[in-house]
Coordinates of C-alpha atoms in Angstrom, one line a residue:
Chain E
M30 CA -0.2 -0.1 0.3
T31 CA 1.3 3.4 -1.0
K32 CA 1.5 6.5 1.1
S33 CA -1.4 8.0 -1.1
Q34 CA -3.4 4.9 -0.8
L35 CA -3.0 4.7 3.0
F36 CA -4.3 8.6 3.0
E37 CA -6.9 7.5 1.2
Q38 CA -8.4 4.9 3.1
I39 CA -7.9 7.2 6.4
L40 CA -10.2 10.0 4.6
Q41 CA -12.7 7.1 3.6
K42 CA -12.9 5.7 6.6
Q43 CA -12.4 9.2 8.7
S44 CA -10.4 7.3 10.8
Y45 CA -6.0 6.6 11.4
L46 CA -6.6 3.7 14.1
C47 CA -4.7 0.7 14.2
V48 CA -6.2 -2.3 16.1
G49 CA -3.0 -4.1 18.2
L50 CA -3.5 -7.7 17.8
D51 CA -2.0 -8.3 20.9
T52 CA -4.2 -11.9 21.4
D53 CA -3.1 -13.3 24.8
I54 CA -4.7 -16.8 25.1
Q55 CA -5.2 -16.3 28.6
K56 CA -7.0 -13.0 28.2
I57 CA -9.7 -14.1 25.4
P58 CA -13.0 -15.0 26.3
K59 CA -13.3 -18.6 27.4
H60 CA -16.2 -19.8 25.4
L61 CA -13.4 -19.3 22.6
L62 CA -11.0 -21.8 24.2
Q63 CA -13.2 -24.8 22.6
T64 CA -12.7 -23.7 19.0
E65 CA -9.7 -24.8 16.8
D66 CA -7.4 -22.2 17.0
P67 CA -8.7 -19.8 19.8
I68 CA -6.5 -17.2 18.9
F69 CA -7.3 -16.9 15.0
E70 CA -10.9 -17.4 16.0
F71 CA -10.7 -14.3 18.5
N72 CA -9.1 -12.1 15.7
K73 CA -11.6 -12.9 13.0
Q74 CA -14.2 -11.8 15.1
I75 CA -12.3 -8.8 16.4
I76 CA -11.5 -8.0 12.6
D77 CA -15.2 -8.4 11.7
A78 CA -16.1 -6.0 14.5
T79 CA -14.0 -3.3 13.9
K80 CA -12.9 -3.3 10.0
Q81 CA -15.2 -0.3 9.5
F82 CA -13.6 1.9 12.0
A83 CA -10.0 0.9 11.6
V84 CA -7.4 1.8 8.5
A85 CA -4.8 -0.9 10.1
Y86 CA -3.8 -3.8 12.0
K87 CA -0.8 -4.5 13.7
P88 CA -0.4 -8.2 15.2
N89 CA 2.7 -8.2 18.3
I90 CA 4.5 -11.2 16.5
A91 CA 5.6 -12.2 20.5
F92 CA 2.1 -13.1 20.9
Y93 CA 2.1 -15.8 18.1
E94 CA 5.6 -16.8 18.3
A95 CA 5.4 -17.6 22.0
F96 CA 3.2 -20.8 20.4
G97 CA 6.4 -21.9 17.9
A98 CA 4.5 -23.6 14.6
K99 CA 1.6 -23.4 16.0
G100 CA 1.5 -19.7 16.8
W101 CA 2.8 -18.7 13.3
E102 CA -0.1 -20.9 11.5
S103 CA -2.4 -18.8 13.6
L104 CA -0.6 -15.5 12.3
Q105 CA -0.8 -16.7 8.7
K106 CA -4.4 -17.4 9.1
T107 CA -5.1 -13.8 10.6
L108 CA -3.2 -12.3 8.1
E109 CA -5.1 -13.5 5.2
Y110 CA -8.2 -12.6 7.1
I111 CA -7.6 -9.0 7.3
P112 CA -9.5 -7.1 4.6
E113 CA -7.1 -6.0 1.5
D114 CA -7.9 -2.4 2.1
C115 CA -6.4 -2.2 5.8
F116 CA -2.8 -1.5 6.1
T117 CA -0.6 -4.3 7.9
I118 CA 2.0 -4.3 10.6
A119 CA 4.1 -6.9 11.5
D120 CA 5.0 -5.8 14.8
A121 CA 8.1 -7.8 15.1
K122 CA 10.9 -5.2 16.2
R123 CA 13.6 -7.2 14.1
G124 CA 17.1 -6.3 13.0
D125 CA 20.4 -8.1 12.3
I126 CA 23.2 -7.4 10.0
G127 CA 22.7 -7.2 6.3
N128 CA 22.0 -10.7 4.5
T129 CA 20.0 -11.9 8.2
S130 CA 17.8 -9.3 7.9
G131 CA 17.0 -9.9 4.5
L132 CA 15.9 -13.1 5.7
Y133 CA 13.6 -11.4 8.2
A134 CA 12.4 -9.1 5.4
R135 CA 11.3 -12.2 3.7
A136 CA 9.7 -14.0 6.9
F137 CA 7.1 -10.9 6.9
F138 CA 7.1 -9.7 3.0
D139 CA 7.4 -12.9 0.8
K140 CA 4.5 -15.1 0.9
K141 CA 5.9 -17.6 -0.9
S142 CA 8.5 -18.3 1.4
S143 CA 7.2 -17.9 4.5
G144 CA 3.4 -17.7 4.2
L145 CA 3.1 -14.2 5.3
E146 CA 3.2 -11.0 3.2
F147 CA 2.7 -7.7 5.6
D148 CA 2.8 -4.4 3.8
S149 CA 5.0 -3.3 7.1
V150 CA 7.5 -4.5 9.7
T151 CA 8.7 -2.7 13.1
V152 CA 12.5 -2.8 13.2
A153 CA 15.1 -1.8 15.8
P154 CA 17.6 0.9 15.1
Y155 CA 20.6 -0.3 17.3
M156 CA 22.3 -2.2 14.5
G157 CA 22.6 0.5 12.0
E158 CA 22.1 1.1 8.3
D159 CA 22.6 -2.4 7.1
S160 CA 20.2 -3.7 9.2
V161 CA 17.6 -1.8 8.0
T162 CA 18.2 -0.9 4.4
P163 CA 17.4 -5.1 3.5
F164 CA 13.8 -4.4 4.6
L165 CA 13.6 -1.3 1.8
D166 CA 14.5 -3.5 -0.9
F167 CA 10.7 -4.8 -1.1
E168 CA 9.1 -2.8 -3.4
G169 CA 6.1 -1.4 -2.1
K170 CA 7.2 -2.1 1.3
W171 CA 7.2 -0.2 4.8
V172 CA 9.9 -0.2 7.3
I173 CA 8.5 1.4 10.6
L174 CA 11.7 2.1 12.6
L175 CA 11.7 2.2 16.4
A176 CA 12.7 5.9 17.2
L177 CA 10.9 6.7 20.7
T178 CA 9.1 4.1 22.4
S179 CA 6.4 4.1 25.1
N180 CA 7.8 2.0 27.7
A181 CA 9.5 3.0 30.9
G182 CA 13.1 1.8 30.0
S183 CA 12.9 4.1 26.9
K184 CA 14.6 6.5 28.7
D185 CA 17.8 4.2 29.4
F186 CA 19.1 4.7 26.0
Q187 CA 16.6 6.4 23.9
N188 CA 17.3 9.8 25.7
L189 CA 20.9 9.8 26.1
V190 CA 22.2 12.9 24.7
T191 CA 25.2 12.9 22.2
T192 CA 27.8 15.3 21.6
N193 CA 25.4 16.5 18.4
E194 CA 23.4 17.5 20.9
K195 CA 20.8 15.5 20.1
Q196 CA 18.9 12.7 22.1
L197 CA 19.5 9.2 20.5
F198 CA 15.9 8.8 19.1
E199 CA 16.9 12.1 17.5
E200 CA 19.8 10.4 16.0
V201 CA 17.6 7.9 14.8
L202 CA 15.1 10.2 13.3
T203 CA 17.8 12.2 11.3
K204 CA 20.2 9.5 10.2
S205 CA 17.7 7.3 9.1
Q206 CA 16.4 9.4 6.2
E207 CA 19.7 9.0 4.7
W208 CA 18.5 5.4 4.0
G209 CA 14.7 5.8 2.7
N210 CA 11.8 8.3 2.3
S211 CA 8.4 9.0 3.7
E212 CA 7.0 6.6 0.9
Q213 CA 8.7 3.8 2.6
L214 CA 9.9 4.5 5.9
M215 CA 7.7 5.7 9.2
Y216 CA 8.5 6.0 12.6
V217 CA 7.5 4.4 16.1
V218 CA 7.0 7.4 18.2
G219 CA 5.4 6.9 21.5
A220 CA 5.2 10.5 22.0
T221 CA 2.1 11.8 24.2
K222 CA 2.9 15.4 25.2
A223 CA 2.5 18.1 22.7
D224 CA 6.0 19.7 22.9
M225 CA 7.7 16.7 22.3
L226 CA 5.6 15.9 19.0
Q227 CA 6.2 19.3 17.9
S228 CA 10.2 18.5 18.2
I229 CA 9.7 15.4 16.3
R230 CA 7.5 16.9 13.5
K231 CA 10.5 19.2 13.0
I232 CA 12.9 16.5 11.8
V233 CA 10.0 14.2 10.2
P234 CA 7.7 16.8 9.1
E235 CA 6.5 14.0 6.0
H236 CA 6.6 10.6 7.8
F237 CA 3.8 8.7 9.1
L238 CA 4.0 8.1 12.7
L239 CA 2.7 5.1 14.6
V240 CA 1.9 6.3 17.9
P241 CA 1.3 3.2 20.4
G242 CA 0.6 4.2 24.3
V243 CA -3.1 6.0 23.8
G244 CA -5.8 4.0 25.4
A245 CA -5.0 1.5 28.2
Q246 CA -1.7 3.0 28.2
G247 CA -2.6 6.5 28.8
G248 CA -1.9 9.4 26.4
S249 CA -3.9 12.0 24.8
L250 CA -5.7 11.4 21.3
E251 CA -6.2 15.1 21.3
E252 CA -2.3 16.2 21.8
V253 CA -1.2 13.4 19.7
S254 CA -3.8 14.4 17.1
K255 CA -3.1 18.4 17.3
Y256 CA 0.4 18.2 17.3
G257 CA 1.0 15.0 14.8
I258 CA -1.3 15.3 11.9
N259 CA 0.2 16.5 8.7
S260 CA -0.8 17.5 5.2
H261 CA -1.4 13.6 4.6
C262 CA -2.7 13.1 8.4
G263 CA 0.9 11.4 8.8
L264 CA -0.8 9.5 12.1
L265 CA -1.4 5.8 12.8
V266 CA -2.6 5.7 16.2
N267 CA -2.2 2.2 18.0
S268 CA -4.8 1.1 20.6
S269 CA -4.9 -2.7 21.7
R270 CA -6.1 -3.7 25.1
A271 CA -8.7 -0.9 25.3
I272 CA -10.4 -2.5 22.3
I273 CA -10.0 -6.2 22.2
Y274 CA -10.5 -6.6 25.7
A275 CA -13.0 -4.3 26.1
S276 CA -15.1 -7.1 27.4
S277 CA -14.2 -10.4 28.3
G278 CA -17.3 -12.1 28.1
E279 CA -19.4 -13.6 24.9
D280 CA -19.9 -9.9 23.8
F281 CA -16.4 -9.1 23.2
A282 CA -16.7 -8.3 19.3
E283 CA -19.7 -6.4 19.9
K284 CA -17.9 -4.2 22.8
A285 CA -14.5 -3.9 20.6
A286 CA -16.7 -2.3 17.8
F287 CA -18.6 0.0 20.3
E288 CA -15.0 1.1 21.7
A289 CA -13.5 1.3 17.9
K290 CA -16.1 3.2 16.9
K291 CA -16.0 5.6 19.8
V292 CA -11.9 6.2 19.0
Q293 CA -13.2 6.6 15.0
L294 CA -15.5 9.3 15.8
E295 CA -12.9 11.2 18.1
M296 CA -10.4 10.7 15.2
Q297 CA -13.4 12.5 12.6
Q298 CA -13.5 15.4 14.6
Y299 CA -9.6 15.6 14.8
L300 CA -9.2 15.4 11.0
T301 CA -11.6 17.9 10.3
T302 CA -10.0 20.1 12.6
Y303 CA -6.1 19.7 12.1
L304 CA -6.0 18.7 8.9
P305 CA -4.8 21.1 6.5
H306 CA -7.4 22.5 3.7
Chain C
M10 CA 23.4 -24.4 31.9
T11 CA 25.3 -22.4 34.8
K12 CA 28.5 -20.3 34.1
S13 CA 30.7 -23.0 36.3
Q14 CA 29.3 -25.8 34.0
L15 CA 30.1 -23.9 30.6
F16 CA 33.6 -22.9 32.0
E17 CA 33.6 -27.0 32.8
Q18 CA 32.7 -27.6 29.2
I19 CA 35.4 -25.0 28.0
L20 CA 38.1 -27.1 29.8
Q21 CA 37.0 -30.5 29.0
K22 CA 36.6 -29.8 25.3
Q23 CA 39.6 -27.2 25.4
S24 CA 37.6 -24.8 23.1
Y25 CA 35.4 -21.9 23.1
L26 CA 34.1 -22.2 19.8
C27 CA 30.5 -21.7 19.0
V28 CA 28.9 -23.0 15.8
G29 CA 26.5 -20.7 14.0
L30 CA 23.9 -22.7 12.4
D31 CA 23.2 -20.1 9.8
T32 CA 21.3 -22.7 7.9
D33 CA 20.4 -21.2 3.9
I34 CA 18.7 -23.5 1.8
Q35 CA 20.5 -21.9 -1.1
K36 CA 24.2 -22.7 0.2
I37 CA 23.6 -26.3 1.4
P38 CA 24.7 -29.3 -0.6
K39 CA 22.5 -30.0 -3.5
H40 CA 22.4 -33.5 -2.5
L41 CA 20.5 -33.2 0.5
L42 CA 17.6 -31.0 -1.4
Q43 CA 15.8 -34.4 -1.8
T44 CA 15.4 -35.0 1.8
E45 CA 12.5 -34.3 3.5
D46 CA 13.7 -31.5 5.7
P47 CA 16.9 -30.5 4.0
I48 CA 17.9 -27.6 6.4
F49 CA 17.4 -30.0 9.8
E50 CA 19.5 -32.8 7.6
F51 CA 22.1 -30.3 7.1
N52 CA 22.4 -29.2 10.7
K53 CA 22.2 -32.7 12.0
Q54 CA 25.0 -33.9 10.1
I55 CA 26.8 -30.4 11.0
I56 CA 26.3 -30.9 14.9
D57 CA 27.5 -34.9 14.2
A58 CA 30.8 -33.6 12.9
T59 CA 31.8 -30.7 15.4
K60 CA 30.2 -31.5 18.4
Q61 CA 33.6 -32.9 20.0
F62 CA 35.0 -29.4 19.1
A63 CA 32.4 -26.7 19.7
V64 CA 30.8 -25.8 23.4
A65 CA 28.1 -23.9 21.7
Y66 CA 25.8 -23.8 18.8
K67 CA 23.8 -20.6 17.6
P68 CA 21.2 -21.3 15.4
N69 CA 20.4 -17.6 13.8
I70 CA 16.3 -17.5 14.1
A71 CA 15.8 -15.3 10.9
F72 CA 17.2 -18.5 8.7
Y73 CA 14.5 -20.5 10.1
E74 CA 11.9 -17.8 10.2
A75 CA 11.8 -17.0 6.6
F76 CA 10.3 -20.2 6.3
G77 CA 7.4 -19.7 8.6
A78 CA 5.6 -22.8 10.5
K79 CA 8.0 -25.1 8.6
G80 CA 11.0 -23.4 9.6
W81 CA 10.1 -23.1 12.9
E82 CA 9.9 -27.0 12.9
S83 CA 13.0 -27.2 11.6
L84 CA 14.7 -25.2 14.2
Q85 CA 12.9 -27.1 16.7
K86 CA 14.5 -30.5 15.1
T87 CA 17.7 -28.9 15.2
L88 CA 17.3 -27.5 18.8
E89 CA 16.3 -31.5 19.9
Y90 CA 19.2 -32.8 18.2
I91 CA 22.2 -30.5 19.9
P92 CA 23.6 -32.6 22.5
E93 CA 22.9 -31.8 26.2
D94 CA 26.3 -30.9 27.1
C95 CA 26.2 -28.0 24.3
F96 CA 25.4 -24.4 25.3
T97 CA 22.3 -23.4 23.1
I98 CA 21.7 -19.6 21.7
A99 CA 19.0 -18.5 20.1
D100 CA 20.5 -15.8 17.8
A101 CA 16.9 -13.7 17.7
K102 CA 18.1 -10.2 18.7
R103 CA 14.6 -9.5 20.2
G104 CA 13.3 -6.8 22.2
D105 CA 9.8 -5.4 23.2
I106 CA 8.3 -3.8 26.0
G107 CA 7.6 -5.5 29.4
N108 CA 4.8 -8.2 28.8
T109 CA 5.8 -8.6 25.4
S110 CA 9.2 -9.4 26.0
G111 CA 7.9 -12.3 28.5
L112 CA 6.5 -13.7 25.5
Y113 CA 9.4 -13.7 23.5
A114 CA 11.2 -15.3 26.2
R115 CA 8.5 -17.9 26.5
A116 CA 8.8 -18.6 22.7
F117 CA 12.9 -19.7 23.4
F118 CA 12.7 -20.6 27.1
D119 CA 9.5 -22.2 27.7
K120 CA 9.0 -25.8 25.8
K121 CA 5.7 -26.3 27.0
S122 CA 4.6 -23.0 25.4
S123 CA 6.6 -22.9 22.0
G124 CA 8.4 -26.6 21.7
L125 CA 11.6 -24.6 22.1
E126 CA 13.9 -24.4 25.4
F127 CA 17.1 -22.8 24.8
D128 CA 19.9 -21.6 27.0
S129 CA 20.0 -18.3 26.1
V130 CA 18.7 -15.9 23.7
T131 CA 20.3 -12.6 22.1
V132 CA 18.5 -9.5 22.8
A133 CA 18.5 -5.6 21.5
P134 CA 18.9 -3.4 24.3
Y135 CA 17.3 -0.1 22.6
M136 CA 14.0 -0.1 24.5
G137 CA 15.8 -0.5 27.8
E138 CA 15.5 -2.0 31.2
D139 CA 12.0 -3.7 31.2
S140 CA 12.5 -5.0 27.5
V141 CA 15.4 -7.1 28.7
T142 CA 14.5 -8.3 32.3
P143 CA 11.4 -10.4 31.4
F144 CA 14.1 -12.8 30.0
L145 CA 16.0 -12.7 32.9
D146 CA 13.1 -13.8 35.0
F147 CA 13.6 -17.2 34.0
E148 CA 15.7 -19.2 36.3
G149 CA 19.1 -20.7 34.8
K150 CA 18.4 -19.3 31.5
W151 CA 20.7 -16.1 29.9
V152 CA 20.4 -13.1 28.1
I153 CA 23.2 -12.1 25.5
L154 CA 22.7 -8.4 25.2
L155 CA 23.5 -6.7 21.9
A156 CA 26.6 -4.1 22.4
L157 CA 29.0 -3.7 19.8
T158 CA 27.9 -5.5 16.6
S159 CA 30.4 -6.3 14.2
N160 CA 28.2 -5.4 10.9
A161 CA 29.2 -2.0 9.2
G162 CA 26.2 -0.3 10.6
S163 CA 26.9 -0.9 13.9
K164 CA 29.0 2.7 13.9
D165 CA 25.9 4.6 13.3
F166 CA 24.5 4.8 16.8
Q167 CA 26.7 2.2 18.7
N168 CA 29.8 4.8 18.5
L169 CA 27.8 7.7 19.2
V170 CA 29.5 9.6 22.1
T171 CA 26.9 10.7 25.0
T172 CA 27.5 13.8 27.3
N173 CA 29.1 11.1 29.6
E174 CA 31.8 10.8 27.5
K175 CA 31.1 7.2 26.5
Q176 CA 30.0 5.6 23.2
L177 CA 26.6 4.4 23.2
F178 CA 27.6 0.4 23.1
E179 CA 29.7 1.5 26.5
E180 CA 26.3 2.7 28.1
V181 CA 24.4 -0.5 27.4
L182 CA 27.5 -2.0 29.1
T183 CA 27.5 0.0 31.8
K184 CA 23.7 0.5 32.7
S185 CA 22.9 -3.1 32.0
Q186 CA 25.1 -4.5 35.0
E187 CA 21.9 -3.1 37.0
W188 CA 19.7 -5.3 35.4
G189 CA 21.6 -8.6 36.2
N190 CA 24.9 -10.3 36.8
S191 CA 27.4 -12.3 35.3
E192 CA 25.6 -15.5 35.7
Q193 CA 22.8 -14.5 33.6
L194 CA 24.1 -12.0 31.3
M195 CA 26.7 -11.8 28.5
Y196 CA 27.2 -9.3 25.7
V197 CA 28.0 -9.5 22.0
V198 CA 30.9 -8.1 21.1
G199 CA 32.1 -7.9 17.6
A200 CA 35.5 -6.2 18.6
T201 CA 38.4 -7.9 17.0
K202 CA 41.0 -5.0 17.8
A203 CA 43.4 -5.1 20.9
D204 CA 42.4 -1.9 22.3
M205 CA 38.8 -1.9 22.0
L206 CA 38.8 -5.4 23.6
Q207 CA 40.8 -4.1 26.5
S208 CA 38.6 -1.2 27.3
I209 CA 35.6 -3.3 27.1
R210 CA 37.3 -5.9 29.8
K211 CA 37.6 -3.0 32.2
I212 CA 33.8 -2.3 32.1
V213 CA 32.7 -6.1 31.9
P214 CA 35.8 -8.3 33.5
E215 CA 33.6 -11.1 34.4
H216 CA 31.0 -11.6 31.7
F217 CA 31.0 -14.0 29.0
L218 CA 31.4 -12.1 25.7
L219 CA 30.2 -13.6 22.2
V220 CA 32.8 -12.7 19.8
P221 CA 31.2 -13.0 16.1
G222 CA 33.1 -11.9 13.1
V223 CA 36.3 -14.7 13.5
G224 CA 36.4 -16.6 10.6
A225 CA 34.7 -15.5 7.2
Q226 CA 34.0 -12.2 8.4
G227 CA 37.5 -11.9 9.3
G228 CA 39.2 -11.3 12.8
S229 CA 42.1 -12.4 14.3
L230 CA 41.5 -15.4 17.1
E231 CA 44.3 -14.4 18.7
E232 CA 43.9 -11.2 19.6
V233 CA 40.4 -11.6 20.8
S234 CA 41.7 -14.6 23.1
K235 CA 44.7 -12.3 24.1
Y236 CA 42.6 -9.6 25.1
G237 CA 39.2 -11.3 25.9
I238 CA 39.8 -14.8 28.0
N239 CA 39.3 -13.8 31.8
S240 CA 39.7 -16.4 34.7
H241 CA 37.0 -18.5 33.5
C242 CA 37.5 -17.9 29.7
G243 CA 34.6 -15.8 29.3
L244 CA 34.6 -16.1 25.5
L245 CA 32.5 -17.6 23.2
V246 CA 33.9 -17.2 19.5
N247 CA 31.5 -17.8 16.9
S248 CA 32.2 -19.0 13.4
S249 CA 29.5 -20.1 11.0
R250 CA 30.2 -19.7 7.2
A251 CA 34.0 -21.0 7.6
I252 CA 32.7 -24.1 9.2
I253 CA 29.3 -25.0 8.2
Y254 CA 30.2 -24.1 4.3
A255 CA 33.5 -25.2 4.1
S256 CA 32.6 -27.5 1.2
S257 CA 29.4 -27.4 -0.6
G258 CA 30.0 -31.0 -1.6
E259 CA 29.2 -34.4 -0.3
D260 CA 32.0 -33.9 2.2
F261 CA 30.4 -30.9 3.7
A262 CA 30.4 -32.7 7.1
E263 CA 33.5 -33.8 6.8
K264 CA 35.2 -30.4 6.1
A265 CA 33.4 -28.8 8.1
A266 CA 34.8 -31.4 11.3
F267 CA 38.4 -30.5 9.6
E268 CA 37.5 -26.4 10.3
A269 CA 36.1 -26.9 13.6
K270 CA 38.9 -29.0 15.1
K271 CA 41.8 -26.7 13.4
V272 CA 39.9 -23.7 15.6
Q273 CA 39.5 -26.0 18.6
L274 CA 43.4 -26.7 18.6
E275 CA 44.4 -23.1 18.1
M276 CA 41.8 -22.0 21.4
Q277 CA 43.5 -25.0 23.1
Q278 CA 47.0 -23.2 22.6
Y279 CA 45.2 -20.0 23.7
L280 CA 43.9 -21.2 26.9
T281 CA 47.4 -22.9 27.9
T282 CA 48.7 -19.3 27.2
Y283 CA 46.3 -16.9 28.6
L284 CA 44.1 -18.7 31.2
P285 CA 45.3 -17.7 34.5
H286 CA 46.7 -20.5 36.5

């Protein structure tokens, strides 16, 4: 999916919501545990319930990998079930040296090899250029590079200040623009404070940002939207638990739809207000 | 495997060689392609041929993940085939926020969940403390944290100097010692120059270092050994291509054994010379 196709979807659905499929067997409704593949069955119903309100789906690969080959099959079925018009993100946070990153790229982009073909994959920047570019070699695919994450530990290294007077995550935002453009690179930015988002937008004005941490993890959607939206929206805001675990009963899909719609309606307002006309 | 058990193995085999099982279907001998699971068949013969010379095996997970569920099965069979007295490393370079890293830990440490139980897993440090500690919660298991990698891109961020007058990889070596001790933490250090290894040993005198980049990637085993060996050896030196692809013919296992033995004999010398008595 190209940048303009993604923007088109956002306008059509009036939403920049990404639903995180962090599907935990211990948290899904009990009545699903009798089905053949409870994780896929849960995802299927969540996708059906939310697809009119969401432009993107993001399975976190850890939740599938924890079950080995079987989990990998649930992931494959899930990906195939996501409608074509939705942007798909393999939240894998991979990264390895050159030829090896190429293999990870095949794992997530090359259906003939792995059975999976996502639109994008999250990548960790620590190993530098040659760990990222093999993913960019896949035409029409995206790298979503970790810049500023939303967890407590992010301060340990990402906020270290370098002798260039930049924080490490700012070095990542700057340096990586030499490797790819805003048609193939997005950034994970767990920034929910206005001033931080403003300064990030100065470094990457054109790029899409994937923002976690709105919803169950806290963070204000209004602030993110006000300071993050650019001329083609430029935001994908993820919500996982607040939507997919809105209810632990048999009505989980219905409640997920309700929560997703609530977010979509809020986003519609922000698009009207903050998208440049 | 505990630190002292690993040292015992090193003394017994007079080797600190780790064989990297970076098994690429396009590089393995053609006659194996007719077998049911060529990747496993190759690994099996490599393991048989090298196990008396190697103390550790390190499958790089990308090579298996590229084949989806099927690759995961080859990995599982490979791991089960590695003798009990060898240290096993899942070279996965994972890292995610707290609860999600816990799931990655289950993927590689919890056989009941994923079918896999490695002794250790490589972890990327970018996301900080809470991305690493969930792996450390597994009793008797090891985290091998990326510090200084051996690829060209490592300079992009790992060598940035912070306002603490430390390079980023030195910040990683220092900070992470607050999270675990040398009985549960090792470091990936792609340092093959004497002065660099000396300065690294000042920061982490007690830890095991996993050193890639000796063999096909260049790097002097003697320098690494001279400046890296500590009182319990403290080194695992990886070689992948130079051993496993020593021949592309039907004699690949025999040639792999020959190369592994050559390295082991060199290591025996260095242990005699540099291990404190």
